[in-house]
């Protein structure tokens, strides 16, 4: 079947509308009908281009984070982590956290959403993170068999997940930079 | 107003029924009517004893975890963390994780639930954790001004929150013990 590609501008508009809807109504109430109405496109186009609602939602999330972790290369692991934190502003971080909170609940009722998140978002970010960490190993900053290496994602997710709960405050750059310096780098022996 | 106390056995039964309902239907659908029906008690009794649904739910959760972190005292920080992990079995951990996942979503729509969780569950656990860490400082295992000290809750919550997402597997004791040894103790310089 011939696939008519959307222009990049049209695709960006469409993804932005999907994320707006996701924030407004949540994953369960976000229907392909609502996306079609909001973006003035046909449901047939949406299904042809993205296959399913979970894939469309996760592709929209992925589009929202265009810079891969693997592209950050400052010459030191500390510099790389700080660059990753600094590429988001505080307002964007709070919006992202709100999205992730909504989705982290939805995944438990939607195995296909969990699968799409893992394939399209978690796996690429993990691969990017591994590339960043491997460069630090190659530079001699980090032992290749360090036992904390496999837990860097858990440490990062902990910072994002626990901030509101523990401290009653949203995640911001100052907190994340301090967490990198106080927890992640020392745990890695850097 | 005179408060007729329930017997401890009756209270335990009632809390167990609240947690069963919470797992079955989730926080939003758990009504005081449903609790009254399931436990053959009157709504008036429930409100008189616990004041509100969020307080009843959080008190039931707290009752489920009778051992305070502060009571764990093995003589070393590593021993204390391992004792905390070992006091739950794997099946109980998975049930607790499922409860916390459901509640972590509900708190965003229910500020009174968040408040009750913070007052009745998070604060006492934090205080217990601080006591455990202070003993390690007093023994000379840990520097009192160590920058990672304030982030121990974030590291712990990260392990619980990220396991399913990152590794596609539920939290179990073997994972948590390895995380304590690989991440938490090295981050603290122990």
Short mmCIF file of C-alpha atoms in Angstrom, two decimals:
data_model
loop_
_atom_site.label_atom_id
_atom_site.label_comp_id
_atom_site.label_asym_id
_atom_site.label_seq_id
_atom_site.Cartn_x
_atom_site.Cartn_y
_atom_site.Cartn_z
CA UNK A 1 0.00 0.00 0.00
CA UNK A 2 1.33 3.43 -0.95
CA UNK A 3 1.80 5.65 2.11
CA UNK A 4 1.40 9.36 1.50
CA UNK A 5 3.84 10.98 3.92
CA UNK A 6 2.72 14.05 5.81
CA UNK A 7 5.00 17.09 5.62
CA UNK A 8 7.27 17.45 8.69
CA UNK A 9 5.38 20.64 9.66
CA UNK A 10 2.03 18.88 9.51
CA UNK A 11 3.41 15.96 11.48
CA UNK A 12 4.75 18.30 14.20
CA UNK A 13 1.36 20.01 14.46
CA UNK A 14 -0.35 16.67 14.74
CA UNK A 15 2.02 15.39 17.45
CA UNK A 16 1.60 18.63 19.44
CA UNK A 17 -2.18 18.19 19.28
CA UNK A 18 -1.89 14.60 20.52
CA UNK A 19 0.19 15.72 23.53
CA UNK A 20 -2.23 18.56 24.28
CA UNK A 21 -5.11 16.09 24.26
CA UNK A 22 -3.14 13.70 26.45
CA UNK A 23 -2.60 16.42 29.07
CA UNK A 24 -6.23 17.54 28.88
CA UNK A 25 -8.13 14.27 29.02
CA UNK A 26 -5.59 11.52 29.82
CA UNK A 27 -4.74 8.41 27.86
CA UNK A 28 -7.94 6.44 28.32
CA UNK A 29 -10.21 9.25 27.13
CA UNK A 30 -7.93 10.12 24.21
CA UNK A 31 -9.64 8.47 21.24
CA UNK A 32 -8.54 8.35 17.62
CA UNK A 33 -11.82 10.16 16.87
CA UNK A 34 -10.79 13.02 19.17
CA UNK A 35 -7.35 13.23 17.54
CA UNK A 36 -8.93 13.24 14.08
CA UNK A 37 -11.36 16.00 15.05
CA UNK A 38 -8.72 18.14 16.76
CA UNK A 39 -6.25 17.84 13.88
CA UNK A 40 -8.82 17.90 11.05
CA UNK A 41 -7.50 14.67 9.66
CA UNK A 42 -9.24 11.39 8.92
CA UNK A 43 -9.06 8.41 11.23
CA UNK A 44 -7.99 6.34 8.20
CA UNK A 45 -4.90 8.56 7.81
CA UNK A 46 -4.04 8.24 11.49
CA UNK A 47 -4.28 4.44 11.44
CA UNK A 48 -2.41 4.22 8.10
CA UNK A 49 0.47 6.34 9.36
CA UNK A 50 0.80 5.06 12.93
CA UNK A 51 -1.05 1.78 13.11
CA UNK A 52 -2.59 2.22 16.56
CA UNK A 53 -3.35 4.70 19.32
CA UNK A 54 -0.46 3.57 21.57
CA UNK A 55 2.02 3.91 18.70
CA UNK A 56 0.70 7.36 17.75
CA UNK A 57 0.90 8.56 21.38
CA UNK A 58 4.41 7.24 21.94
CA UNK A 59 5.66 8.56 18.58
CA UNK A 60 4.29 11.98 19.56
CA UNK A 61 6.15 11.76 22.90
CA UNK A 62 9.33 10.71 21.12
CA UNK A 63 9.01 13.61 18.67
CA UNK A 64 8.82 15.93 21.68
CA UNK A 65 12.37 14.84 22.68
CA UNK A 66 14.30 15.17 19.45
CA UNK A 67 17.81 15.21 20.95
CA UNK A 68 19.08 11.73 21.65
CA UNK A 69 21.23 11.17 24.73
CA UNK A 70 23.81 9.61 22.40
CA UNK A 71 24.28 13.00 20.65
CA UNK A 72 25.38 14.70 23.89
CA UNK A 73 29.18 14.50 23.97
CA UNK A 74 30.96 17.10 26.10
CA UNK A 75 34.12 15.13 26.89
CA UNK A 76 33.26 14.15 30.48
CA UNK A 77 30.48 12.13 32.08
CA UNK A 78 29.62 14.97 34.46
CA UNK A 79 29.49 17.39 31.52
CA UNK A 80 27.23 15.00 29.59
CA UNK A 81 24.75 14.57 32.47
CA UNK A 82 24.64 18.32 33.07
CA UNK A 83 24.10 18.98 29.35
CA UNK A 84 21.19 16.51 29.33
CA UNK A 85 19.57 18.25 32.31
CA UNK A 86 20.21 21.72 30.91
CA UNK A 87 18.58 21.02 27.56
CA UNK A 88 15.10 21.15 29.20
CA UNK A 89 13.73 24.19 30.92
CA UNK A 90 11.87 23.90 34.23
CA UNK A 91 8.45 24.50 32.70
CA UNK A 92 8.99 21.80 30.08
CA UNK A 93 10.13 19.39 32.80
CA UNK A 94 6.96 19.89 34.79
CA UNK A 95 4.85 19.32 31.66
CA UNK A 96 6.81 16.15 30.88
CA UNK A 97 6.45 14.91 34.46
CA UNK A 98 2.68 15.41 34.30
CA UNK A 99 2.54 13.39 31.07
CA UNK A 100 4.65 10.59 32.49
CA UNK A 101 2.55 10.41 35.67
CA UNK A 102 -0.60 10.00 33.58
CA UNK A 103 1.00 7.36 31.36
CA UNK A 104 2.63 5.39 34.18
CA UNK A 105 -0.87 4.61 35.42
CA UNK A 106 -2.31 3.90 31.97
CA UNK A 107 0.37 1.33 31.13
CA UNK A 108 -0.96 -1.02 33.79
CA UNK A 109 -4.28 -1.37 32.00
CA UNK A 110 -2.83 -1.19 28.47
CA UNK A 111 -0.13 -3.75 27.71
CA UNK A 112 0.11 -2.45 24.12
CA UNK A 113 0.91 1.04 25.45
CA UNK A 114 3.64 -0.41 27.70
CA UNK A 115 5.06 -2.29 24.70
CA UNK A 116 5.02 0.84 22.50
CA UNK A 117 6.64 2.91 25.28
CA UNK A 118 9.36 0.31 25.71
CA UNK A 119 10.02 -0.06 21.97
CA UNK A 120 9.78 3.58 20.88
CA UNK A 121 10.88 5.56 23.93
CA UNK A 122 12.57 3.52 26.67
CA UNK A 123 14.78 1.39 24.37
CA UNK A 124 16.16 4.33 22.32
CA UNK A 125 16.83 6.34 25.50
CA UNK A 126 18.51 3.33 27.12
CA UNK A 127 20.66 2.84 24.03
CA UNK A 128 21.59 6.54 24.12
CA UNK A 129 22.40 6.33 27.81
CA UNK A 130 24.54 3.23 27.23
CA UNK A 131 26.46 5.06 24.48
CA UNK A 132 27.07 7.99 26.85
CA UNK A 133 28.27 5.64 29.61
CA UNK A 134 30.41 3.59 27.21
CA UNK A 135 32.24 6.75 26.14
CA UNK A 136 33.00 7.44 29.82
CA UNK A 137 34.35 3.88 30.15
CA UNK A 138 36.48 4.40 27.00
CA UNK A 139 37.88 7.64 28.44
CA UNK A 140 38.84 5.73 31.60
CA UNK A 141 36.42 7.70 33.82
CA UNK A 142 34.38 4.66 34.71
CA UNK A 143 35.14 0.99 35.39
CA UNK A 144 33.43 -1.18 32.73
CA UNK A 145 32.30 -3.70 35.36
CA UNK A 146 31.05 -1.14 37.88
CA UNK A 147 28.01 -2.69 39.61
CA UNK A 148 26.05 0.59 39.58
CA UNK A 149 26.26 0.91 35.77
CA UNK A 150 23.12 -1.13 35.14
CA UNK A 151 21.15 0.97 37.63
CA UNK A 152 21.68 4.45 36.17
CA UNK A 153 18.14 4.42 34.68
CA UNK A 154 16.67 3.49 38.07
CA UNK A 155 18.56 6.32 39.78
CA UNK A 156 17.36 8.83 37.16
CA UNK A 157 13.75 7.65 37.29
CA UNK A 158 13.89 7.81 41.10
CA UNK A 159 14.82 11.48 40.95
CA UNK A 160 11.87 12.21 38.66
CA UNK A 161 9.35 9.97 40.45
CA UNK A 162 10.19 10.84 44.06
CA UNK A 163 10.62 14.62 43.98
CA UNK A 164 6.96 15.59 44.37
CA UNK A 165 6.24 12.82 46.81
CA UNK A 166 9.25 13.28 49.08
CA UNK A 167 9.89 17.00 48.83
CA UNK A 168 6.45 18.26 47.79
CA UNK A 169 8.05 20.19 44.94
CA UNK A 170 8.25 19.70 41.17
CA UNK A 171 11.42 18.55 39.47
CA UNK A 172 13.63 21.39 38.27
CA UNK A 173 17.12 21.79 36.86
CA UNK A 174 18.82 22.85 40.11
CA UNK A 175 17.52 19.71 41.85
CA UNK A 176 18.54 17.38 39.00
CA UNK A 177 22.04 18.87 38.69
CA UNK A 178 22.56 18.42 42.45
CA UNK A 179 21.21 14.85 42.26
CA UNK A 180 23.65 14.02 39.44
CA UNK A 181 26.58 15.37 41.47
CA UNK A 182 25.45 13.97 44.85
CA UNK A 183 24.09 10.55 43.87
CA UNK A 184 24.73 9.34 40.32
CA UNK A 185 28.39 10.25 39.91
CA UNK A 186 29.41 9.08 43.43
CA UNK A 187 27.46 5.82 43.01
CA UNK A 188 29.44 5.26 39.79
CA UNK A 189 32.71 6.08 41.54
CA UNK A 190 33.28 9.12 39.28
CA UNK B 1 -17.86 12.60 71.87
CA UNK B 2 -17.12 9.20 73.33
CA UNK B 3 -15.29 6.95 70.86
CA UNK B 4 -15.95 3.25 71.20
CA UNK B 5 -12.68 1.63 70.15
CA UNK B 6 -12.81 -1.44 67.96
CA UNK B 7 -10.90 -4.48 69.17
CA UNK B 8 -7.47 -4.85 67.53
CA UNK B 9 -8.68 -8.03 65.78
CA UNK B 10 -11.73 -6.26 64.36
CA UNK B 11 -9.56 -3.34 63.28
CA UNK B 12 -7.12 -5.69 61.49
CA UNK B 13 -9.99 -7.38 59.67
CA UNK B 14 -11.37 -4.05 58.63
CA UNK B 15 -8.02 -2.76 57.34
CA UNK B 16 -7.46 -5.99 55.41
CA UNK B 17 -10.87 -5.55 53.79
CA UNK B 18 -10.02 -1.95 52.81
CA UNK B 19 -6.78 -3.07 51.13
CA UNK B 20 -8.58 -5.92 49.34
CA UNK B 21 -11.13 -3.44 48.01
CA UNK B 22 -8.36 -1.03 47.01
CA UNK B 23 -6.67 -3.76 44.94
CA UNK B 24 -9.96 -4.89 43.43
CA UNK B 25 -11.56 -1.60 42.41
CA UNK B 26 -8.93 1.15 42.89
CA UNK B 27 -9.07 4.26 45.02
CA UNK B 28 -11.70 6.23 43.11
CA UNK B 29 -14.27 3.42 43.11
CA UNK B 30 -13.62 2.54 46.76
CA UNK B 31 -16.52 4.18 48.60
CA UNK B 32 -17.25 4.29 52.29
CA UNK B 33 -20.50 2.48 51.43
CA UNK B 34 -18.51 -0.37 49.86
CA UNK B 35 -16.22 -0.58 52.91
CA UNK B 36 -19.25 -0.59 55.23
CA UNK B 37 -20.94 -3.35 53.22
CA UNK B 38 -17.81 -5.51 52.93
CA UNK B 39 -16.98 -5.21 56.63
CA UNK B 40 -20.59 -5.29 57.93
CA UNK B 41 -20.04 -2.04 59.80
CA UNK B 42 -21.93 1.24 59.65
CA UNK B 43 -20.70 4.24 57.71
CA UNK B 44 -21.16 6.29 60.88
CA UNK B 45 -18.63 4.07 62.67
CA UNK B 46 -16.12 4.40 59.81
CA UNK B 47 -16.36 8.19 59.77
CA UNK B 48 -16.25 8.41 63.57
CA UNK B 49 -13.13 6.27 63.81
CA UNK B 50 -11.17 7.58 60.81
CA UNK B 51 -12.73 10.84 59.79
CA UNK B 52 -12.45 10.44 56.03
CA UNK B 53 -11.84 7.98 53.22
CA UNK B 54 -8.23 9.10 52.59
CA UNK B 55 -7.38 8.74 56.28
CA UNK B 56 -9.00 5.29 56.49
CA UNK B 57 -7.13 4.10 53.37
CA UNK B 58 -3.76 5.40 54.52
CA UNK B 59 -4.22 4.08 58.07
CA UNK B 60 -4.99 0.66 56.55
CA UNK B 61 -1.79 0.88 54.47
CA UNK B 62 0.20 1.90 57.52
CA UNK B 63 -1.25 -0.99 59.55
CA UNK B 64 -0.02 -3.31 56.80
CA UNK B 65 3.59 -2.23 57.57
CA UNK B 66 3.80 -2.53 61.34
CA UNK B 67 7.60 -2.60 61.63
CA UNK B 68 9.07 0.88 61.59
CA UNK B 69 12.42 1.44 59.89
CA UNK B 70 13.61 2.96 63.16
CA UNK B 71 13.17 -0.40 64.92
CA UNK B 72 15.63 -2.12 62.57
CA UNK B 73 19.03 -1.96 64.30
CA UNK B 74 21.57 -4.58 63.25
CA UNK B 75 24.75 -2.63 64.04
CA UNK B 76 25.67 -1.66 60.47
CA UNK B 77 24.01 0.38 57.75
CA UNK B 78 24.32 -2.46 55.24
CA UNK B 79 22.81 -4.86 57.76
CA UNK B 80 19.93 -2.46 58.42
CA UNK B 81 19.10 -2.02 54.72
CA UNK B 82 19.27 -5.76 54.13
CA UNK B 83 17.04 -6.41 57.14
CA UNK B 84 14.48 -3.91 55.81
CA UNK B 85 14.45 -5.64 52.40
CA UNK B 86 14.31 -9.11 53.93
CA UNK B 87 11.32 -8.39 56.13
CA UNK B 88 9.02 -8.51 53.05
CA UNK B 89 8.61 -11.58 50.89
CA UNK B 90 8.51 -11.28 47.09
CA UNK B 91 4.78 -11.85 46.84
CA UNK B 92 4.04 -9.17 49.44
CA UNK B 93 6.33 -6.75 47.55
CA UNK B 94 4.44 -7.26 44.31
CA UNK B 95 1.12 -6.69 46.10
CA UNK B 96 2.50 -3.52 47.72
CA UNK B 97 3.85 -2.27 44.40
CA UNK B 98 0.45 -2.75 42.77
CA UNK B 99 -1.18 -0.74 45.58
CA UNK B 100 1.36 2.07 45.32
CA UNK B 101 0.99 2.26 41.53
CA UNK B 102 -2.75 2.68 41.90
CA UNK B 103 -2.37 5.30 44.62
CA UNK B 104 0.39 7.28 42.90
CA UNK B 105 -2.11 8.06 40.17
CA UNK B 106 -5.01 8.77 42.53
CA UNK B 107 -3.02 11.34 44.54
CA UNK B 108 -2.96 13.69 41.56
CA UNK B 109 -6.73 14.05 41.61
CA UNK B 110 -7.07 13.87 45.42
CA UNK B 111 -5.03 16.42 47.35
CA UNK B 112 -6.49 15.12 50.64
CA UNK B 113 -5.18 11.63 49.80
CA UNK B 114 -1.72 13.08 49.10
CA UNK B 115 -1.84 14.93 52.42
CA UNK B 116 -2.91 11.81 54.34
CA UNK B 117 -0.20 9.74 52.63
CA UNK B 118 2.42 12.32 53.51
CA UNK B 119 1.27 12.68 57.14
CA UNK B 120 0.52 9.06 57.98
CA UNK B 121 2.91 7.07 55.78
CA UNK B 122 5.70 9.11 54.17
CA UNK B 123 6.60 11.23 57.21
CA UNK B 124 6.85 8.31 59.67
CA UNK B 125 8.91 6.29 57.18
CA UNK B 126 11.17 9.29 56.54
CA UNK B 127 11.63 9.76 60.26
CA UNK B 128 12.46 6.06 60.62
CA UNK B 129 14.93 6.25 57.73
CA UNK B 130 16.56 9.33 59.27
CA UNK B 131 16.94 7.49 62.58
CA UNK B 132 18.57 4.57 60.77
CA UNK B 133 20.95 6.90 58.91
CA UNK B 134 21.73 8.93 62.04
CA UNK B 135 22.80 5.76 63.84
CA UNK B 136 25.20 5.06 60.94
CA UNK B 137 26.59 8.60 61.31
CA UNK B 138 26.98 8.07 65.08
CA UNK B 139 28.85 4.82 64.47
CA UNK B 140 31.21 6.71 62.15
CA UNK B 141 30.11 4.76 59.04
CA UNK B 142 28.75 7.82 57.29
CA UNK B 143 29.77 11.50 57.07
CA UNK B 144 27.02 13.68 58.62
CA UNK B 145 27.30 16.21 55.76
CA UNK B 146 27.36 13.64 52.95
CA UNK B 147 25.49 15.21 50.00
CA UNK B 148 23.72 11.95 49.08
CA UNK B 149 22.12 11.64 52.54
CA UNK B 150 19.07 13.69 51.63
CA UNK B 151 18.49 11.61 48.49
CA UNK B 152 18.24 8.13 50.02
CA UNK B 153 14.40 8.19 49.67
CA UNK B 154 14.72 9.14 45.99
CA UNK B 155 17.15 6.29 45.35
CA UNK B 156 14.85 3.80 47.10
CA UNK B 157 11.74 5.00 45.30
CA UNK B 158 13.65 4.83 42.00
CA UNK B 159 14.37 1.16 42.55
CA UNK B 160 10.68 0.45 43.18
CA UNK B 161 9.32 2.71 40.43
CA UNK B 162 11.76 1.83 37.64
CA UNK B 163 12.06 -1.96 37.91
CA UNK B 164 9.00 -2.90 35.85
CA UNK B 165 9.54 -0.12 33.37
CA UNK B 166 13.27 -0.60 32.77
CA UNK B 167 13.68 -4.33 33.29
CA UNK B 168 10.14 -5.57 32.58
CA UNK B 169 10.19 -7.51 35.84
CA UNK B 170 8.61 -7.02 39.27
CA UNK B 171 10.62 -5.89 42.26
CA UNK B 172 11.99 -8.74 44.34
CA UNK B 173 14.39 -9.16 47.23
CA UNK B 174 17.40 -10.24 45.16
CA UNK B 175 17.11 -7.10 43.01
CA UNK B 176 16.68 -4.78 46.01
CA UNK B 177 19.61 -6.30 47.92
CA UNK B 178 21.85 -5.86 44.86
CA UNK B 179 20.60 -2.28 44.40
CA UNK B 180 21.41 -1.45 48.04
CA UNK B 181 24.95 -2.84 47.62
CA UNK B 182 25.56 -1.42 44.12
CA UNK B 183 23.93 2.00 44.35
CA UNK B 184 22.82 3.22 47.78
CA UNK B 185 25.86 2.27 49.88
CA UNK B 186 28.44 3.43 47.25
CA UNK B 187 26.55 6.71 46.71
CA UNK B 188 26.77 7.26 50.49
CA UNK B 189 30.48 6.41 50.48
CA UNK B 190 29.88 3.36 52.73
#
